[in-house]
Short mmCIF file of C-alpha atoms and ligand atoms in Angstrom, two decimals:
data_model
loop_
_atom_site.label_atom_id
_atom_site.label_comp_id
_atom_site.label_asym_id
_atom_site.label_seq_id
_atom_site.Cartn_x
_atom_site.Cartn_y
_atom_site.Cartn_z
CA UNK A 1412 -0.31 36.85 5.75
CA UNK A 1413 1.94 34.18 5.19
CA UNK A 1414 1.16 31.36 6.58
CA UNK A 1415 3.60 28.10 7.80
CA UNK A 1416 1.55 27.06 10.00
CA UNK A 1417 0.54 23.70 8.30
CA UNK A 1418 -0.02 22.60 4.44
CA UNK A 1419 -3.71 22.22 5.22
CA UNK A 1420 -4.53 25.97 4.87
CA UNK A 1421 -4.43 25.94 1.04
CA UNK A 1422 -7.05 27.28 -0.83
CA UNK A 1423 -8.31 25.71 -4.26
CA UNK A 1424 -6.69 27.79 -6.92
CA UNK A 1425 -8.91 28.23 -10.48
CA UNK A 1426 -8.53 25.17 -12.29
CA UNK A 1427 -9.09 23.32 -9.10
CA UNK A 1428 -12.59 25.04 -8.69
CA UNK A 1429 -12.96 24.65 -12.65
CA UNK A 1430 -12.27 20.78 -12.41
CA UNK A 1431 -14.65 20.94 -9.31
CA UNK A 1432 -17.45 22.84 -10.24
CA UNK A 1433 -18.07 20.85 -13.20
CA UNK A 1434 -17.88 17.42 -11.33
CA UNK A 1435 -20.14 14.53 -12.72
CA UNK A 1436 -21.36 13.68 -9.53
CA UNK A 1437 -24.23 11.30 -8.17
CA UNK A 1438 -24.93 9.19 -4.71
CA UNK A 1439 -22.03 7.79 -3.11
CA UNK A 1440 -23.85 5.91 -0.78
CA UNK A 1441 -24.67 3.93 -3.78
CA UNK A 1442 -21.77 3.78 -5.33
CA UNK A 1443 -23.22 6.26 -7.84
CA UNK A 1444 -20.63 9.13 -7.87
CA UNK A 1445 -18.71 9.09 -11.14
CA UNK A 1446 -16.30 11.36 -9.69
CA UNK A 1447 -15.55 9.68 -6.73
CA UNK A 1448 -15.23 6.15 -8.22
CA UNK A 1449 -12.65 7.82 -10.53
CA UNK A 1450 -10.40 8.81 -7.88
CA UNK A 1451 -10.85 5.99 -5.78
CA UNK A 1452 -9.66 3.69 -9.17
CA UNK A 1453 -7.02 6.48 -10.29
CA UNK A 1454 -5.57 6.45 -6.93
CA UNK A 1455 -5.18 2.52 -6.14
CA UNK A 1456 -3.52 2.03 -9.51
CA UNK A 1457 -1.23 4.66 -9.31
CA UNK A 1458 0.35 2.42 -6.46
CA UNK A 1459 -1.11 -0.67 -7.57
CA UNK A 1460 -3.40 -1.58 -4.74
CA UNK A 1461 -7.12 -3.69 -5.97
CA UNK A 1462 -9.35 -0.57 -4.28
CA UNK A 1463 -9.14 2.92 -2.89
CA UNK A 1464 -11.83 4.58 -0.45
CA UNK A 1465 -12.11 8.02 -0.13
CA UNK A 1466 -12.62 9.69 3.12
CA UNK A 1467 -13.39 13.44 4.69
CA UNK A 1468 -10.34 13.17 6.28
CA UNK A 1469 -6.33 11.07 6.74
CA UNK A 1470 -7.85 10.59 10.88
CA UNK A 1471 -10.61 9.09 9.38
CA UNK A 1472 -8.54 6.78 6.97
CA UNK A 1473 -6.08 5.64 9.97
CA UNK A 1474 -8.99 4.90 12.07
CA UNK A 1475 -10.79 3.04 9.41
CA UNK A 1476 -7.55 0.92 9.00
CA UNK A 1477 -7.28 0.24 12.37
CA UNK A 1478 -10.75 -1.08 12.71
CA UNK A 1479 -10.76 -3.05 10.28
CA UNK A 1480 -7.35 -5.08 10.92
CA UNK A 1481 -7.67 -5.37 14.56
CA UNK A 1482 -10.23 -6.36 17.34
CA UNK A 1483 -10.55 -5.10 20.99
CA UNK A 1484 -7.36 -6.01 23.00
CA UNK A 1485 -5.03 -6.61 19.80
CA UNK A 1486 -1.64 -4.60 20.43
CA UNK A 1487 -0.14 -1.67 17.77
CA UNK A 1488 3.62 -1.13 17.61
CA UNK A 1489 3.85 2.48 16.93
CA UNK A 1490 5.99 5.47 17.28
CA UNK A 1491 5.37 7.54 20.33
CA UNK A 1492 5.40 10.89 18.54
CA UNK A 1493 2.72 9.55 15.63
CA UNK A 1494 -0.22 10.92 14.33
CA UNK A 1495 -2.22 8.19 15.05
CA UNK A 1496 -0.63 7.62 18.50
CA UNK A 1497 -0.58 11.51 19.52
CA UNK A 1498 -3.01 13.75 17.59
CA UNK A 1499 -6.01 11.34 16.74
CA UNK A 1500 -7.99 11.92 20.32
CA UNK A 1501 -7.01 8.53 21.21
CA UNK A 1502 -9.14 6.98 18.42
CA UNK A 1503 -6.94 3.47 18.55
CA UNK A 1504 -8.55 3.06 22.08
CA UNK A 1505 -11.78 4.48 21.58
CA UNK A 1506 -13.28 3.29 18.40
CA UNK A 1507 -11.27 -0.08 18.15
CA UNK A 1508 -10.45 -1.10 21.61
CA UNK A 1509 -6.31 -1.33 20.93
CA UNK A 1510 -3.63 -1.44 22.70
CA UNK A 1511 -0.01 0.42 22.16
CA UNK A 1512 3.28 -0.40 22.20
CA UNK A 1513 5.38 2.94 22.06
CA UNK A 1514 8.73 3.35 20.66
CA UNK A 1515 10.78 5.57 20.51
CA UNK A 1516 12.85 6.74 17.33
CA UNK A 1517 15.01 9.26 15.92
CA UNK A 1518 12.95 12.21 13.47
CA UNK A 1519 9.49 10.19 14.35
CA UNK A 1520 11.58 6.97 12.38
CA UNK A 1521 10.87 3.34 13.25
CA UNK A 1522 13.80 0.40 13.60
CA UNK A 1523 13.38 -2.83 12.47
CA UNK A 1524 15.02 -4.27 15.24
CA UNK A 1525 13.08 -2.22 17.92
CA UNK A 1526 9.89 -3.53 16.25
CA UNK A 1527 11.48 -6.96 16.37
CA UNK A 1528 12.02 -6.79 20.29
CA UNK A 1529 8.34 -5.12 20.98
CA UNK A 1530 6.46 -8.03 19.55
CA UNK A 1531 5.19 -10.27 22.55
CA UNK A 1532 4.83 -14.08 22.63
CA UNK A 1533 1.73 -15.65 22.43
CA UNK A 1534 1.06 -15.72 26.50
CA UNK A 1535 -2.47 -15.08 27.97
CA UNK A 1536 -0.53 -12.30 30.06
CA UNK A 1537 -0.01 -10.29 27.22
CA UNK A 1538 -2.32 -8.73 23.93
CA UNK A 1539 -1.79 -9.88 20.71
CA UNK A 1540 0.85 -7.75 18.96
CA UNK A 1541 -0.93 -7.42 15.47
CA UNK A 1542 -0.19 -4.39 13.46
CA UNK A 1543 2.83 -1.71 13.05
CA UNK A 1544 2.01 1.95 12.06
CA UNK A 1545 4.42 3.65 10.29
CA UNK A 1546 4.11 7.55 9.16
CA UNK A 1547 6.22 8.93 5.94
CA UNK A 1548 7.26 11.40 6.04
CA UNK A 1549 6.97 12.29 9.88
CA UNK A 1550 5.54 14.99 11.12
CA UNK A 1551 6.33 15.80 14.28
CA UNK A 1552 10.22 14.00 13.20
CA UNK A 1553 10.56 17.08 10.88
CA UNK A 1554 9.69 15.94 7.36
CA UNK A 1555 11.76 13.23 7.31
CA UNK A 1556 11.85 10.36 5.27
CA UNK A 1557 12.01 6.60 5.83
CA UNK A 1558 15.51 4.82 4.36
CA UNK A 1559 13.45 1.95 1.64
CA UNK A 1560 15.81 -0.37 2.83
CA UNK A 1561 14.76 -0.08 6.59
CA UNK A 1562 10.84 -0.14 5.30
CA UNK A 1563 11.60 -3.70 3.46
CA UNK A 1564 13.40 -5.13 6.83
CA UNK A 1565 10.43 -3.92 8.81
CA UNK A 1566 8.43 -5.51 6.31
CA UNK A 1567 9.93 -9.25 6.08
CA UNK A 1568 9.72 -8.46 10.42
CA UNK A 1569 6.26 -8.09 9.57
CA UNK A 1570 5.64 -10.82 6.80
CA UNK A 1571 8.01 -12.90 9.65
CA UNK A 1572 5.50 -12.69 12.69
CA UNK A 1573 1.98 -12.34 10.93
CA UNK A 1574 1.84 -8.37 11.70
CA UNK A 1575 -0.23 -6.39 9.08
CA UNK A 1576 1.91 -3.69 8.04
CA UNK A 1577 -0.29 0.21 7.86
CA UNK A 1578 1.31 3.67 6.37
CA UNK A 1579 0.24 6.77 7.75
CA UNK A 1580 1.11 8.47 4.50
CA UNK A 1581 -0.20 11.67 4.63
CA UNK A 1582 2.57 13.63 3.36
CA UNK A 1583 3.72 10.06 1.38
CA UNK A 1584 3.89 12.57 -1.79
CA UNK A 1585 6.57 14.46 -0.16
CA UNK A 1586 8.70 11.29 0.37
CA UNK A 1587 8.36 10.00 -2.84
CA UNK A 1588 9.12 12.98 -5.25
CA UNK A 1589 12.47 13.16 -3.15
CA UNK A 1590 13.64 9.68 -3.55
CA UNK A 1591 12.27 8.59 -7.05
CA UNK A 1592 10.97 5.11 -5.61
CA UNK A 1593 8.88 3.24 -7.84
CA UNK A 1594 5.53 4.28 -6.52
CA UNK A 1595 3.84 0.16 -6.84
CA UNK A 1596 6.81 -0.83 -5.25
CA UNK A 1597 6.68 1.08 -2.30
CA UNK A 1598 3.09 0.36 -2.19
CA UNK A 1599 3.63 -3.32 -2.49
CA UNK A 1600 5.20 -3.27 1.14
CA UNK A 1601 2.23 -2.38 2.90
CA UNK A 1602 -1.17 -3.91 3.46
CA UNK A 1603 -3.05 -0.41 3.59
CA UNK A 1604 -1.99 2.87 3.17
CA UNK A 1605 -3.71 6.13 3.99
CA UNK A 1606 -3.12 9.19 1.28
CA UNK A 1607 -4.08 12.93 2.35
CA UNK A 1608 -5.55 15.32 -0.89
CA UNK A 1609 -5.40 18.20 1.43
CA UNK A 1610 -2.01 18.61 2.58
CA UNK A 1611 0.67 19.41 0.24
CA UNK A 1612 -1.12 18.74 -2.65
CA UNK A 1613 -3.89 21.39 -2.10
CA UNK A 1614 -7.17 19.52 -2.31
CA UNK A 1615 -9.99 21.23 -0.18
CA UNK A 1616 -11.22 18.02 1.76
CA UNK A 1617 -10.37 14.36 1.83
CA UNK A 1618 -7.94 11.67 2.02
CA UNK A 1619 -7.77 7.97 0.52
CA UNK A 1620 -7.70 4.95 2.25
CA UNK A 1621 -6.06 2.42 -0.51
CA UNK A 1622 -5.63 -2.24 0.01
CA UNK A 1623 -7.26 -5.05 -1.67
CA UNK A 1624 -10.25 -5.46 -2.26
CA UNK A 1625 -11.81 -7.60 0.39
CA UNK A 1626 -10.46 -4.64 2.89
CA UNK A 1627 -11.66 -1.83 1.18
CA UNK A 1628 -15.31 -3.66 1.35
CA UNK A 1629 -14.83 -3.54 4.86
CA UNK A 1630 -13.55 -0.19 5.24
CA UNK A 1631 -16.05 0.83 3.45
CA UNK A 1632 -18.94 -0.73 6.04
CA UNK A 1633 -16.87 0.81 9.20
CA UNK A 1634 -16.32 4.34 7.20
CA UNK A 1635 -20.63 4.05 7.34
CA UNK A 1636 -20.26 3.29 10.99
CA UNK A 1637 -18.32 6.11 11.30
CA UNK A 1638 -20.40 8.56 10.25
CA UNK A 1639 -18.00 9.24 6.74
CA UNK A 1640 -20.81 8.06 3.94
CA UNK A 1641 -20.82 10.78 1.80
CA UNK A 1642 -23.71 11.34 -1.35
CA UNK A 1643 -22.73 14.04 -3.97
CA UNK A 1644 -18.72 14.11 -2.74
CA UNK A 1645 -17.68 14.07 -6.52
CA UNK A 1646 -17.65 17.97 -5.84
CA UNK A 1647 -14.83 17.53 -3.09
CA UNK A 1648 -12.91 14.33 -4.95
CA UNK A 1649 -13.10 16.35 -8.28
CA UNK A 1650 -10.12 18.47 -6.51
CA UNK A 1651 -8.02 15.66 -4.84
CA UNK A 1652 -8.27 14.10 -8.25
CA UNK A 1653 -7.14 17.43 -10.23
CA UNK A 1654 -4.71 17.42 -7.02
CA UNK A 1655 -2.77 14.00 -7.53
CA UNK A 1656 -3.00 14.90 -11.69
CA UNK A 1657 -1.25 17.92 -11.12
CA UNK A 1658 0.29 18.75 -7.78
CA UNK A 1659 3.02 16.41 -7.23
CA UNK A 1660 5.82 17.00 -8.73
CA UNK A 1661 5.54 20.57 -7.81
CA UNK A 1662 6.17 19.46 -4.10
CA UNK A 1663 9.86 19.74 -4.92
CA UNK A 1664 9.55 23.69 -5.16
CA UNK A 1665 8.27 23.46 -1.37
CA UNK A 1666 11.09 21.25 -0.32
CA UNK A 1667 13.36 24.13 -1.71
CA UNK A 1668 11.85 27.12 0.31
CA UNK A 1669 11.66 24.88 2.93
CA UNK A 1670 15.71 24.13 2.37
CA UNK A 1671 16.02 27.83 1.67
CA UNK A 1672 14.45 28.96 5.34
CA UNK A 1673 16.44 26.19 7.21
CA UNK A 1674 19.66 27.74 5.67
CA UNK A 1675 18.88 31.21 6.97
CA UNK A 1676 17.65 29.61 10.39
CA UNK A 1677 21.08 27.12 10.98
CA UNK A 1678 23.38 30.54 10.75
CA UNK A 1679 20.86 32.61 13.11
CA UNK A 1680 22.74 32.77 16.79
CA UNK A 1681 19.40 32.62 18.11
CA UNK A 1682 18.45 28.83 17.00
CA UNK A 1683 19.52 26.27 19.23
CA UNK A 1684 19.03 23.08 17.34
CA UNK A 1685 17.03 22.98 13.86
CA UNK A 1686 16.55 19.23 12.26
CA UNK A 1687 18.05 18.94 8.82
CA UNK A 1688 15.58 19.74 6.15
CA UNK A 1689 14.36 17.00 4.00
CA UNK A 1690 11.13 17.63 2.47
CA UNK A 1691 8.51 20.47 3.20
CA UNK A 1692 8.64 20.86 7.45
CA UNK A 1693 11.36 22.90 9.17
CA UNK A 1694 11.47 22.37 12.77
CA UNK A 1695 14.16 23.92 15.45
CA UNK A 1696 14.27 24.65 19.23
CA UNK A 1697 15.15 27.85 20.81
CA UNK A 1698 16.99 28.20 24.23
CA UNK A 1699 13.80 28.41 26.39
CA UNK A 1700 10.45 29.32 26.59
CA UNK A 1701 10.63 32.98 25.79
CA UNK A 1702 13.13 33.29 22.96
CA UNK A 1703 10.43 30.52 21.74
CA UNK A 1704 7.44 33.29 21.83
CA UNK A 1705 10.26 36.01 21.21
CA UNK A 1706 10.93 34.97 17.94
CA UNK A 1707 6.69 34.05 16.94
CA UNK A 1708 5.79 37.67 17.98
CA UNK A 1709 8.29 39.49 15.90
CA UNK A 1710 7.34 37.30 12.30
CA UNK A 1711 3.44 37.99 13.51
CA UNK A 1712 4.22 41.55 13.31
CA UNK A 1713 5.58 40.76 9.80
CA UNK A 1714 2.55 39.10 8.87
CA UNK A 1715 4.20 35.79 9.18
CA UNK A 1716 2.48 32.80 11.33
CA UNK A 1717 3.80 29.51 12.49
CA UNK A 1718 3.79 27.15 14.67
CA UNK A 1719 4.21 26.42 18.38
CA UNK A 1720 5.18 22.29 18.94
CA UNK A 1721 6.64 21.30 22.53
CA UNK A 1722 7.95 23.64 24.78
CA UNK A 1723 10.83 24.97 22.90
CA UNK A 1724 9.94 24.62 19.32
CA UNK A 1725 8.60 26.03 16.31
CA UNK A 1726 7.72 24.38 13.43
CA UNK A 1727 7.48 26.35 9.51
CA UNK A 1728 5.44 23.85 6.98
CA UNK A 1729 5.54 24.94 3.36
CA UNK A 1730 3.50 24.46 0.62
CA UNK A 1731 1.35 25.64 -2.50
CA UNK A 1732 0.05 28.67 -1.52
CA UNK A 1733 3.69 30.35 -0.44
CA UNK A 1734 5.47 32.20 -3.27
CA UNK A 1735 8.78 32.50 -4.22
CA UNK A 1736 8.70 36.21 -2.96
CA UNK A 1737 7.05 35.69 0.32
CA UNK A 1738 10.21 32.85 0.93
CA UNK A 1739 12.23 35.86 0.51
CA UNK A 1740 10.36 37.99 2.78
CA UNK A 1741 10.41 35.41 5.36
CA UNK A 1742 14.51 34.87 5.07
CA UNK A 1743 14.42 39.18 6.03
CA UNK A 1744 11.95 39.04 8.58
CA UNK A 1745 14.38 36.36 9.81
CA UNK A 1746 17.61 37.99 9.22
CA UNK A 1747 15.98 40.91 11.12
CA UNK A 1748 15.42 39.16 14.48
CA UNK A 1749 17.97 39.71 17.23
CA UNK A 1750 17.26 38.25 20.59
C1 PLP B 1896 -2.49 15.73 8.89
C2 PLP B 1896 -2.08 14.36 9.20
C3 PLP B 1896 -2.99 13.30 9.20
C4 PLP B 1896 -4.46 13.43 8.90
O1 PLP B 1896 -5.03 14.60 9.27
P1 PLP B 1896 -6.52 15.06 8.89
O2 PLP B 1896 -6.48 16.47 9.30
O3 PLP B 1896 -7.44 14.23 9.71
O4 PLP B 1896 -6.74 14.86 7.43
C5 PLP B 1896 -2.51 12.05 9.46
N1 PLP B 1896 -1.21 11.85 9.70
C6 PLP B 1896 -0.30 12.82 9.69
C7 PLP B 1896 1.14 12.50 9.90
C8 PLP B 1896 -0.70 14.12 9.46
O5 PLP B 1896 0.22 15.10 9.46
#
């Protein structure tokens, strides 16, 4: 099989399970696991935040965040095709008691100016606008990445009108081997950002949760709460530490057979609209509904899975465990579709 349906369906490889299996670990609970303090330390000062946290998962992380910078009624400017808006069971509203304010956005991509006109004045009509969400790169926007120079005007907007500034960065890795920014100074933009191990970068579980330190003692109380107090995790966070030593800069090769498969798809008569690759996610629309399953049926029978988003689309993710060969497979299997 090859499989584009998502960069979570890595497996560890060997030096992973090496670097795992011979984890120091102890009771995390208690602040006891070697293995997981290392990561949470090796992680905030790569981007030069006081504390990390790690977490089972990037929902958990994003919820965490959310908890802990709002209360019940405070108002979220967000993009209406998020991860934390769309796919996170409605978590803002349950656990935390927020409220939305959708935008929309080109490629899943937040405007300054749009966040500027969503924030409401201080009226007992309205909540409190308190917090924008940003994701980089988007997923459901196709991989793409966030101009720095729009991040810092959303960020004076938000220094501007007292809004706490959160980065769904689950694929952040993705965005930053592309455009060589200084990894504290992106950081320094944002009150709290959420880190995934397990997407591109391959870890098996977990995700990071990274701000100062009075906020990561807090996070750290709610990720209790929430059922995410782990003991002997060092196991798990020995691979999303061997993941961020080792498996970023390798990224790049996905973002090529990611490039490669959208060059194939643009020229196929078949593909109606495909979003120009940036980083590891190719996603195009067919004409309708059945070219749509059309096309998924005939790479099945090639041993190739994907995936369905929206009515019309498909969506190819890329990633560690897809080789050089099986790219060139894929571009065949492709090549060999006539609708
Ligand atoms: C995958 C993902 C997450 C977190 O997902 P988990 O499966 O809970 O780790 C968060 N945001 C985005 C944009 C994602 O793609």
């Amino acid at each position: 099989m090859i499989d584009f349906r998502s960069d979570t369906v890595t497996r560890p490889g060997k030096e992973m399970l090496k670097a795992m299996f011979s984890a120091e670990v102890g009771d995390d609970v208690y602040g006891e696991d070697p293995t997981v303090n290392e990561l949470e330390h090796f992680s905030a000062e790569m981007f030069g935040k006081e504390a990390g946290l790690y977490c089972p998962s990037g929902t958990q992380t994003n919820q965490i965040a959310l908890n802990v910078h709002l209360r019940p009624g405070d108002e979220i400017i967000i993009h209406e095709e998020s991860h934390v808006y769309k796919f996170e069971g409605g978590g803002f509203a349950k656990n935390t008691g927020a409220s939305v304010h959708l935008l929309s956005g080109n490629r899943g991509l937040l405007k300054s100016e749009d966040i500027l006109d969503a924030i409401k004045p201080d009226d007992v009509h309205f909540p409190r606008t308190k917090l924008v969400s940003l994701e980089n790169t988007t997923n459901m926007g196709g991989g793409a990445i966030y101009d720095f120079e729009e991040i810092k005007k959303i960020a004076k907007v938000c220094r501007e009108n007292n809004l706490i500034l959160h980065l769904d960065g689950a694929r952040l890795f993705n965005a930053l081997v592309e455009t060589n920014i200084d990894y504290k100074e992106f950081a320094s933009y944002f009150n709290s950002i959420s880190i995934c191990l397990s997407k591109g970068l391959g870890a098996p579980v977990g995700s990071v949760l990274l701000g100062n330190k009075d906020f990561i003692h807090n996070a750290r109380r709610v990720r209790k709460v929430f059922g995410g107090g782990m003991r002997q995790a060092g196991i798990i966070a020995a691979g999303g530490l061997y993941a961020l030593k080792n498996n970023i800069e390798r990224l790049k090769i996905d973002h090529q057979h990611a490039k490669a498969l959208g060059d194939t798809l643009k020229k196929m008569s078949w593909v109606k609209e495909i979003l120009e690759v940036e980083t590891n996610i190719v996603i195009l629309s067919l004409e309708n509904q059945q070219y749509r399953d059309k096309v998924i049926e005939k790479l099945n029978e090639d041993g190739i899975l994907l995936s369905k988003i929206g009515k019309e689309r498909i969506r190819f993710v890329t990633h560690l465990d897809i080789s050089p060969e099986q790219i060139e497979d894929t571009i065949q299997s492709i090549k060999g579709i006539k609708l």
